[in-house]
Coordinates of C-alpha atoms in Angstrom, one line a residue:
X27 CA 0.0 0.0 0.0
X28 CA 1.4 3.3 -0.9
X29 CA 1.9 5.9 1.8
X30 CA 0.0 9.1 1.3
X31 CA 3.3 10.9 1.7
X32 CA 4.9 8.9 -1.1
X33 CA 4.7 10.2 -4.6
X34 CA 2.3 8.3 -6.9
X35 CA 4.0 6.2 -9.5
X36 CA 4.2 8.1 -12.8
X37 CA 3.0 6.5 -16.0
X38 CA 4.9 7.2 -19.2
X39 CA 3.1 7.1 -22.6
X40 CA 4.9 6.4 -25.8
X41 CA 5.0 9.4 -28.1
X42 CA 3.3 7.5 -30.9
X43 CA 0.4 6.6 -28.6
X44 CA -0.6 10.0 -27.5
X45 CA -1.2 12.6 -30.2
X46 CA -0.1 16.1 -29.6
X47 CA -3.0 18.4 -28.7
X48 CA -2.1 20.4 -31.8
X49 CA -2.0 17.4 -34.2
X50 CA -4.7 17.2 -36.8
X51 CA -4.9 13.8 -38.7
X52 CA -4.5 14.2 -42.4
X53 CA -7.5 13.5 -44.6
X54 CA -7.3 10.4 -46.6
X55 CA -6.6 11.1 -50.3
X56 CA -9.6 10.5 -52.5
X57 CA -8.3 9.2 -55.8
X58 CA -9.8 7.7 -58.9
X59 CA -8.0 5.6 -61.5
X60 CA -9.1 6.0 -65.1
X61 CA -8.4 3.1 -67.4
X62 CA -8.6 3.3 -71.2
X63 CA -8.7 -0.3 -72.5
X64 CA -6.6 -1.1 -75.5
X65 CA -8.6 -1.7 -78.7
X66 CA -5.8 -2.7 -81.1
X67 CA -3.4 -5.6 -81.0
X68 CA -0.3 -3.5 -80.5
X69 CA -1.9 -1.1 -78.0
X70 CA -1.7 -1.2 -74.2
X71 CA -4.2 -0.1 -71.6
X72 CA -3.6 3.5 -70.5
X73 CA -4.1 4.6 -66.9
X74 CA -4.4 8.0 -65.2
X75 CA -4.9 9.1 -61.6
X76 CA -7.2 12.0 -60.7
X77 CA -8.8 13.4 -57.6
X78 CA -12.2 11.8 -57.2
X79 CA -14.7 13.9 -59.2
X80 CA -17.9 14.8 -57.6
X81 CA -20.2 14.3 -60.6
X82 CA -20.3 12.2 -63.8
X83 CA -19.8 15.3 -66.0
X84 CA -16.8 16.4 -63.9
X85 CA -15.4 12.9 -64.4
X86 CA -15.8 13.0 -68.1
X87 CA -14.0 16.4 -68.2
X88 CA -11.2 15.0 -66.1
X89 CA -10.9 11.9 -68.3
X90 CA -10.6 14.1 -71.4
X91 CA -7.9 16.2 -69.8
X92 CA -5.7 13.2 -68.9
X93 CA -6.5 10.8 -71.7
X94 CA -7.9 12.9 -74.5
X95 CA -4.7 12.8 -76.5
X96 CA -5.3 9.1 -77.1
X97 CA -8.8 9.6 -78.4
X98 CA -9.9 10.1 -82.0
X99 CA -12.8 12.3 -80.9
X100 CA -12.4 13.7 -77.4
X101 CA -15.6 15.7 -77.3
X102 CA -17.7 15.1 -74.1
X103 CA -20.6 13.8 -76.2
X104 CA -18.3 11.0 -77.5
X105 CA -16.9 9.8 -74.1
X106 CA -18.7 7.3 -71.9
X107 CA -17.5 6.1 -68.5
X108 CA -18.0 2.5 -67.1
X109 CA -17.5 1.0 -63.7
X110 CA -15.2 -2.1 -63.2
X111 CA -17.2 -4.8 -61.5
X112 CA -17.4 -8.6 -61.3
X113 CA -20.3 -10.4 -62.9
X114 CA -22.1 -13.5 -61.6
X115 CA -19.3 -15.7 -63.0
X116 CA -16.7 -13.6 -61.2
X117 CA -15.4 -12.2 -64.4
X118 CA -14.4 -8.5 -64.5
X119 CA -16.6 -6.5 -66.8
X120 CA -17.2 -2.8 -67.6
X121 CA -20.7 -1.7 -66.6
X122 CA -22.4 1.5 -67.7
X123 CA -22.9 4.2 -65.0
X124 CA -26.1 6.3 -64.7
X125 CA -24.7 9.8 -64.5
X126 CA -27.2 10.9 -61.8
X127 CA -26.0 8.0 -59.5
X128 CA -22.2 8.7 -59.9
X129 CA -21.7 9.7 -56.3
X130 CA -23.6 6.7 -55.0
X131 CA -21.8 4.2 -57.2
X132 CA -18.2 5.4 -57.5
X133 CA -15.8 5.7 -54.6
X134 CA -12.2 6.6 -54.0
X135 CA -9.9 3.8 -55.1
X136 CA -12.2 2.5 -57.8
X137 CA -11.3 1.9 -61.5
X138 CA -13.4 3.6 -64.1
X139 CA -13.1 2.8 -67.7
X140 CA -13.0 5.5 -70.4
X141 CA -14.5 4.6 -73.7
X142 CA -15.4 6.3 -77.0
X143 CA -18.9 5.9 -78.2
X144 CA -17.6 6.2 -81.8
X145 CA -14.2 4.8 -82.2
X146 CA -12.3 7.0 -84.7
X147 CA -9.0 5.7 -86.1
X148 CA -6.1 7.9 -85.3
X149 CA -3.3 8.9 -87.8
X150 CA -2.9 8.3 -91.5
X151 CA -2.2 4.6 -91.3
X152 CA -5.8 3.6 -92.2
X153 CA -6.6 6.5 -94.5
X154 CA -7.7 5.4 -97.9
X155 CA -6.1 7.3 -100.7
X156 CA -8.1 8.0 -103.9
X157 CA -10.1 10.6 -105.7
X158 CA -13.5 12.1 -104.9
X159 CA -16.0 14.1 -107.0
X160 CA -16.0 17.8 -106.0
X161 CA -19.3 19.8 -106.1
X162 CA -19.7 23.5 -105.2
X163 CA -22.9 24.6 -103.5
X164 CA -24.7 27.8 -103.8
X165 CA -27.2 28.9 -101.2
X166 CA -30.8 29.3 -102.6
X167 CA -34.0 29.9 -100.6
X168 CA -34.5 26.7 -98.4
X169 CA -31.8 24.7 -100.1
X170 CA -28.3 24.4 -101.6
X171 CA -27.9 24.0 -105.4
X172 CA -24.8 21.9 -106.4
X173 CA -22.6 22.0 -109.4
X174 CA -23.0 18.9 -111.6
X175 CA -20.8 15.8 -111.1
X176 CA -22.4 13.9 -114.0
X177 CA -22.5 14.5 -117.7
X178 CA -25.8 14.8 -119.7
X179 CA -25.6 11.1 -120.3
X180 CA -25.6 10.5 -116.6
X181 CA -22.0 9.3 -116.7
X182 CA -19.6 10.6 -114.0
X183 CA -17.7 13.7 -115.2
X184 CA -14.1 12.6 -114.5
X185 CA -12.9 16.2 -114.8
X186 CA -14.6 17.0 -111.5
X187 CA -12.5 14.4 -109.7
X188 CA -9.9 15.6 -107.1
X189 CA -7.6 13.9 -104.7
X190 CA -9.3 12.8 -101.5
X191 CA -8.1 15.4 -98.9
X192 CA -6.8 14.0 -95.6
X193 CA -7.5 17.1 -93.5
X194 CA -9.3 20.5 -93.6
X195 CA -6.0 22.3 -94.4
X196 CA -5.3 19.8 -97.2
X197 CA -8.8 20.5 -98.5
X198 CA -8.3 24.2 -98.6
X199 CA -5.1 23.8 -100.6
X200 CA -6.9 21.4 -103.0
X201 CA -9.7 24.0 -103.5
X202 CA -7.2 26.7 -104.5
X203 CA -5.6 24.4 -107.1
X204 CA -9.0 23.2 -108.4
X205 CA -10.4 26.7 -109.0
X206 CA -7.3 28.6 -110.3
X207 CA -5.1 28.3 -113.4
X208 CA -5.9 26.8 -116.7
X209 CA -8.0 23.7 -117.4
X210 CA -10.6 24.4 -114.7
X211 CA -13.6 22.0 -115.1
X212 CA -16.6 23.6 -116.8
X213 CA -18.8 22.7 -113.8
X214 CA -16.5 24.9 -111.6
X215 CA -16.3 28.0 -113.9
X216 CA -18.8 30.0 -111.8
X217 CA -16.7 29.3 -108.7
X218 CA -13.5 30.1 -110.6
X219 CA -14.9 33.5 -111.5
X220 CA -16.0 34.1 -107.9
X221 CA -12.5 33.4 -106.4
X222 CA -10.2 34.6 -109.2
X223 CA -9.2 37.8 -107.4
X224 CA -8.9 36.3 -104.0
X225 CA -5.6 37.0 -102.2
X226 CA -3.9 34.7 -99.6
X227 CA -5.6 36.9 -96.9
X228 CA -9.0 36.3 -98.6
X229 CA -8.5 32.6 -98.6
X230 CA -7.5 32.6 -95.0
X231 CA -10.7 34.5 -94.1
X232 CA -12.9 32.3 -96.3
X233 CA -11.4 29.2 -94.6
X234 CA -13.0 30.3 -91.3
X235 CA -16.5 30.3 -92.8
X236 CA -16.7 27.8 -95.7
X237 CA -18.4 24.5 -95.0
X238 CA -17.9 21.0 -96.3
X239 CA -20.7 18.4 -96.9
X240 CA -21.1 14.7 -97.6
X241 CA -24.1 13.2 -99.5
X242 CA -26.3 10.3 -98.3
X243 CA -27.9 9.3 -101.6
X244 CA -26.3 6.7 -103.9
X245 CA -25.2 7.1 -107.5
X246 CA -23.5 10.4 -107.0
X247 CA -26.8 12.2 -106.2
X248 CA -26.5 15.5 -104.4
X249 CA -30.1 15.6 -103.4
X250 CA -29.5 14.7 -99.7
X251 CA -26.6 16.1 -97.8
X252 CA -25.2 16.6 -94.3
X253 CA -22.7 19.2 -93.1
X254 CA -19.4 18.0 -91.6
X255 CA -19.3 18.1 -87.8
X256 CA -17.5 21.2 -86.5
X257 CA -14.7 19.2 -84.9
X258 CA -13.7 17.9 -88.3
X259 CA -12.3 21.3 -89.1
X260 CA -9.8 21.2 -86.2
X261 CA -9.4 17.4 -85.7
X262 CA -7.7 15.6 -88.6
X263 CA -8.8 12.2 -87.3
X264 CA -12.5 13.2 -87.4
X265 CA -12.0 14.8 -90.8
X266 CA -10.6 11.5 -92.2
X267 CA -13.5 9.6 -90.7
X268 CA -16.2 11.7 -92.3
X269 CA -14.7 12.8 -95.6
X270 CA -16.4 10.9 -98.5
X271 CA -14.7 7.7 -99.7
X272 CA -13.0 7.5 -103.1
X273 CA -15.6 7.6 -105.9
X274 CA -18.1 9.6 -103.7
X275 CA -19.0 13.3 -103.7
X276 CA -17.4 16.0 -101.5
X277 CA -19.4 19.2 -101.3
X278 CA -18.2 22.6 -100.3
X279 CA -20.0 25.9 -99.9
X280 CA -17.9 29.1 -100.0
X281 CA -18.9 32.1 -97.9
X282 CA -20.8 34.8 -99.7
X283 CA -19.0 37.5 -97.6
X284 CA -16.2 37.5 -95.0

């Protein structure tokens, strides 16, 4: 028994057991791993770490920032995210995520797959060389009127053939060659007269406003047409994906003023 006059035994705590009164535990890092699965034989999966996004749309934006350089079309509309989960057979699969349930389904440490809704080939390796028919469009009330790509006998007019352009820049250079100098196709004479006095500066201004089109009807018909997506003018991979194939018709409408 300890005498009241004796000092009580002291207890020593290890420093690691007793946090300092001023110590604040660090918050656990909330990190998400993006995985872009390989789609070609010689490709490898690509990975990227990002702070855990709060919403699906924020996650899409983050995925584009860190992995967009490996996509053919990195627009948000073309990107879809999927959750890595095991199915009933214990196989790992990629499952679609409802955007509104992002916060409920996805947690720190998870793997989220990054996919393109429309897989667009990158680079020139798969670009098919050849020639396309070129038609110039003029804006009329409620429609576009196109220059002819067939002769009176309904045979293709080979003089309206041009090299299939591999990019928007390539197409502009092609237009300049097609509409200047000697030997311009009869079908393009009106366009030649329109651009004959254009300077380099004029062409540069026109390039910001002119539009390209592809046609959906068979047999070189220009009755039904669609405008190139805006990204095609700045993304060469998208351009190569939408530009008409050899033997088809490429349409262009020059600006009336600029």
